[in-house]
Amino acid sequence: MSNFQLIALPLIAMLIAWSLIRLLKGRRPRWLQAASLATWLVAGAAIFRPELTSDVARFLGIGRGADLLSYVVALALVGSVFFLLNKIRRLEAEITILVREIALHTAEKPSDLPEADSPETASL
C-alpha cells in the first residue's frame, strides 16, 4: 500500500461515515446525500484499487483510467455550474418577489397631496 493510500483511505472512510450519518438524519434532500455517499464510495474504491479505473476505462472504450477520471470530473463541473446557475436564478426571482411584497406592505400613503374636493385645488 502506498503512502498516499495510507493517508487518503482513512480520510475517505471518515467522509463516507459522515455522509452516511447525514443521509440517515435526512436533513437535506436524500438524493443529494446519496450522491455524496456514492461519490465518496467510488473515490475510496478508486484509491484502494487504482486498476479499477483502468478496467472501467477500457470497458467504455477510453484508453486510460486517468482519462476517464478527467472526463468524469469535467462533466461533473459543467453539471455543477448549470445546477448552481439555475439555483441562483430561482433565488433571485424569489428575492425579487419578497422585496416587492415588503415594499407594498411598508409603503406609506401620500398624505401631503391635496385632495380633489379641497378649496385649494378649486382655485387652480
PDB file of C-alpha atoms in Angstrom:
ATOM      1  CA  MET A   1       0.000   0.000   0.000  1.00  0.00           C
ATOM      2  CA  SER A   2       1.382   3.411  -0.976  1.00  0.00           C
ATOM      3  CA  ASN A   3       1.807   6.378   1.341  1.00  0.00           C
ATOM      4  CA  PHE A   4      -0.992   8.175  -0.489  1.00  0.00           C
ATOM      5  CA  GLN A   5      -3.367   5.292   0.155  1.00  0.00           C
ATOM      6  CA  LEU A   6      -2.370   5.219   3.835  1.00  0.00           C
ATOM      7  CA  ILE A   7      -3.263   8.907   4.137  1.00  0.00           C
ATOM      8  CA  ALA A   8      -6.279   9.105   1.828  1.00  0.00           C
ATOM      9  CA  LEU A   9      -8.205   5.967   2.777  1.00  0.00           C
ATOM     10  CA  PRO A  10      -8.812   6.934   6.438  1.00  0.00           C
ATOM     11  CA  LEU A  11      -9.959  10.386   5.280  1.00  0.00           C
ATOM     12  CA  ILE A  12     -12.290   8.811   2.717  1.00  0.00           C
ATOM     13  CA  ALA A  13     -13.615   6.442   5.405  1.00  0.00           C
ATOM     14  CA  MET A  14     -14.430   9.441   7.631  1.00  0.00           C
ATOM     15  CA  LEU A  15     -16.185  11.196   4.740  1.00  0.00           C
ATOM     16  CA  ILE A  16     -18.183   8.046   3.969  1.00  0.00           C
ATOM     17  CA  ALA A  17     -19.252   7.773   7.616  1.00  0.00           C
ATOM     18  CA  TRP A  18     -20.160  11.468   7.728  1.00  0.00           C
ATOM     19  CA  SER A  19     -22.207  11.199   4.513  1.00  0.00           C
ATOM     20  CA  LEU A  20     -23.957   8.078   5.781  1.00  0.00           C
ATOM     21  CA  ILE A  21     -24.889   9.778   9.055  1.00  0.00           C
ATOM     22  CA  ARG A  22     -26.239  12.809   7.181  1.00  0.00           C
ATOM     23  CA  LEU A  23     -28.207  10.512   4.862  1.00  0.00           C
ATOM     24  CA  LEU A  24     -29.791   8.733   7.818  1.00  0.00           C
ATOM     25  CA  LYS A  25     -30.638  12.002   9.603  1.00  0.00           C
ATOM     26  CA  GLY A  26     -32.399  13.204   6.470  1.00  0.00           C
ATOM     27  CA  ARG A  27     -31.990  16.949   6.946  1.00  0.00           C
ATOM     28  CA  ARG A  28     -31.036  17.606   3.321  1.00  0.00           C
ATOM     29  CA  PRO A  29     -32.584  16.089   0.197  1.00  0.00           C
ATOM     30  CA  ARG A  30     -31.987  12.344   0.126  1.00  0.00           C
ATOM     31  CA  TRP A  31     -30.824  12.302  -3.485  1.00  0.00           C
ATOM     32  CA  LEU A  32     -28.114  14.843  -2.671  1.00  0.00           C
ATOM     33  CA  GLN A  33     -26.894  12.864   0.329  1.00  0.00           C
ATOM     34  CA  ALA A  34     -26.991   9.620  -1.650  1.00  0.00           C
ATOM     35  CA  ALA A  35     -24.961  11.231  -4.440  1.00  0.00           C
ATOM     36  CA  SER A  36     -22.428  12.444  -1.892  1.00  0.00           C
ATOM     37  CA  LEU A  37     -22.150   8.993  -0.341  1.00  0.00           C
ATOM     38  CA  ALA A  38     -21.806   7.351  -3.770  1.00  0.00           C
ATOM     39  CA  THR A  39     -19.076   9.818  -4.736  1.00  0.00           C
ATOM     40  CA  TRP A  40     -17.022   9.012  -1.633  1.00  0.00           C
ATOM     41  CA  LEU A  41     -17.539   5.268  -2.105  1.00  0.00           C
ATOM     42  CA  VAL A  42     -16.350   5.435  -5.716  1.00  0.00           C
ATOM     43  CA  ALA A  43     -13.391   7.601  -4.706  1.00  0.00           C
ATOM     44  CA  GLY A  44     -12.476   5.131  -1.962  1.00  0.00           C
ATOM     45  CA  ALA A  45     -12.673   2.196  -4.367  1.00  0.00           C
ATOM     46  CA  ALA A  46     -10.525   4.040  -6.926  1.00  0.00           C
ATOM     47  CA  ILE A  47      -7.902   4.859  -4.300  1.00  0.00           C
ATOM     48  CA  PHE A  48      -7.908   1.370  -2.796  1.00  0.00           C
ATOM     49  CA  ARG A  49      -7.681  -0.373  -6.196  1.00  0.00           C
ATOM     50  CA  PRO A  50      -6.348   2.088  -8.794  1.00  0.00           C
ATOM     51  CA  GLU A  51      -6.523  -0.528 -11.563  1.00  0.00           C
ATOM     52  CA  LEU A  52     -10.333  -0.353 -11.369  1.00  0.00           C
ATOM     53  CA  THR A  53     -10.339   2.983 -13.172  1.00  0.00           C
ATOM     54  CA  SER A  54      -8.269   1.489 -15.997  1.00  0.00           C
ATOM     55  CA  ASP A  55     -10.574  -1.524 -16.233  1.00  0.00           C
ATOM     56  CA  VAL A  56     -13.683   0.661 -16.396  1.00  0.00           C
ATOM     57  CA  ALA A  57     -11.995   2.977 -18.917  1.00  0.00           C
ATOM     58  CA  ARG A  58     -11.109   0.053 -21.204  1.00  0.00           C
ATOM     59  CA  PHE A  59     -14.664  -1.266 -20.898  1.00  0.00           C
ATOM     60  CA  LEU A  60     -16.011   2.132 -22.001  1.00  0.00           C
ATOM     61  CA  GLY A  61     -13.518   2.402 -24.850  1.00  0.00           C
ATOM     62  CA  ILE A  62     -11.304   5.017 -23.212  1.00  0.00           C
ATOM     63  CA  GLY A  63      -7.564   4.429 -23.234  1.00  0.00           C
ATOM     64  CA  ARG A  64      -6.544   5.115 -19.646  1.00  0.00           C
ATOM     65  CA  GLY A  65      -8.128   5.404 -16.237  1.00  0.00           C
ATOM     66  CA  ALA A  66      -6.725   8.916 -15.811  1.00  0.00           C
ATOM     67  CA  ASP A  67      -8.534   9.999 -18.979  1.00  0.00           C
ATOM     68  CA  LEU A  68     -11.772   8.541 -17.645  1.00  0.00           C
ATOM     69  CA  LEU A  69     -11.370  10.480 -14.393  1.00  0.00           C
ATOM     70  CA  SER A  70     -10.672  13.676 -16.334  1.00  0.00           C
ATOM     71  CA  TYR A  71     -13.846  13.223 -18.388  1.00  0.00           C
ATOM     72  CA  VAL A  72     -15.953  12.471 -15.324  1.00  0.00           C
ATOM     73  CA  VAL A  73     -14.602  15.499 -13.446  1.00  0.00           C
ATOM     74  CA  ALA A  74     -15.168  17.772 -16.462  1.00  0.00           C
ATOM     75  CA  LEU A  75     -18.764  16.580 -16.835  1.00  0.00           C
ATOM     76  CA  ALA A  76     -19.371  16.959 -13.103  1.00  0.00           C
ATOM     77  CA  LEU A  77     -18.041  20.522 -13.140  1.00  0.00           C
ATOM     78  CA  VAL A  78     -20.189  21.522 -16.119  1.00  0.00           C
ATOM     79  CA  GLY A  79     -23.233  19.939 -14.478  1.00  0.00           C
ATOM     80  CA  SER A  80     -22.481  21.713 -11.208  1.00  0.00           C
ATOM     81  CA  VAL A  81     -22.177  25.074 -12.946  1.00  0.00           C
ATOM     82  CA  PHE A  82     -25.574  24.669 -14.626  1.00  0.00           C
ATOM     83  CA  PHE A  83     -27.160  23.432 -11.385  1.00  0.00           C
ATOM     84  CA  LEU A  84     -25.794  26.387  -9.415  1.00  0.00           C
ATOM     85  CA  LEU A  85     -26.733  28.877 -12.131  1.00  0.00           C
ATOM     86  CA  ASN A  86     -30.308  27.585 -12.084  1.00  0.00           C
ATOM     87  CA  LYS A  87     -30.373  27.795  -8.295  1.00  0.00           C
ATOM     88  CA  ILE A  88     -29.081  31.387  -8.352  1.00  0.00           C
ATOM     89  CA  ARG A  89     -31.755  32.396 -10.869  1.00  0.00           C
ATOM     90  CA  ARG A  90     -34.501  30.839  -8.733  1.00  0.00           C
ATOM     91  CA  LEU A  91     -33.188  32.617  -5.631  1.00  0.00           C
ATOM     92  CA  GLU A  92     -33.049  35.947  -7.471  1.00  0.00           C
ATOM     93  CA  ALA A  93     -36.664  35.513  -8.568  1.00  0.00           C
ATOM     94  CA  GLU A  94     -37.740  34.698  -5.002  1.00  0.00           C
ATOM     95  CA  ILE A  95     -35.841  37.706  -3.630  1.00  0.00           C
ATOM     96  CA  THR A  96     -37.497  39.964  -6.204  1.00  0.00           C
ATOM     97  CA  ILE A  97     -40.948  38.743  -5.152  1.00  0.00           C
ATOM     98  CA  LEU A  98     -40.139  39.221  -1.459  1.00  0.00           C
ATOM     99  CA  VAL A  99     -38.752  42.724  -1.987  1.00  0.00           C
ATOM    100  CA  ARG A 100     -41.862  43.717  -3.933  1.00  0.00           C
ATOM    101  CA  GLU A 101     -44.143  42.380  -1.200  1.00  0.00           C
ATOM    102  CA  ILE A 102     -42.173  44.157   1.517  1.00  0.00           C
ATOM    103  CA  ALA A 103     -42.238  47.395  -0.479  1.00  0.00           C
ATOM    104  CA  LEU A 104     -46.009  47.170  -0.894  1.00  0.00           C
ATOM    105  CA  HIS A 105     -46.586  46.446   2.786  1.00  0.00           C
ATOM    106  CA  THR A 106     -44.303  49.186   4.065  1.00  0.00           C
ATOM    107  CA  ALA A 107     -45.236  51.877   1.562  1.00  0.00           C
ATOM    108  CA  GLU A 108     -46.769  54.986   3.132  1.00  0.00           C
ATOM    109  CA  LYS A 109     -49.849  56.571   1.699  1.00  0.00           C
ATOM    110  CA  PRO A 110     -49.085  60.036   0.355  1.00  0.00           C
ATOM    111  CA  SER A 111     -50.747  62.363   2.859  1.00  0.00           C
ATOM    112  CA  ASP A 112     -49.313  65.631   1.586  1.00  0.00           C
ATOM    113  CA  LEU A 113     -51.125  65.524  -1.754  1.00  0.00           C
ATOM    114  CA  PRO A 114     -54.107  67.910  -1.964  1.00  0.00           C
ATOM    115  CA  GLU A 115     -57.498  66.289  -2.152  1.00  0.00           C
ATOM    116  CA  ALA A 116     -59.666  66.852  -5.217  1.00  0.00           C
ATOM    117  CA  ASP A 117     -62.511  68.472  -3.234  1.00  0.00           C
ATOM    118  CA  SER A 118     -60.419  70.936  -1.284  1.00  0.00           C
ATOM    119  CA  PRO A 119     -60.735  74.706  -1.978  1.00  0.00           C
ATOM    120  CA  GLU A 120     -57.022  74.913  -2.747  1.00  0.00           C
ATOM    121  CA  THR A 121     -57.379  72.735  -5.830  1.00  0.00           C
ATOM    122  CA  ALA A 122     -60.565  74.526  -6.949  1.00  0.00           C
ATOM    123  CA  SER A 123     -58.705  77.829  -7.432  1.00  0.00           C
ATOM    124  CA  LEU A 124     -56.111  76.208  -9.698  1.00  0.00           C
TER     125      LEU A 124
END
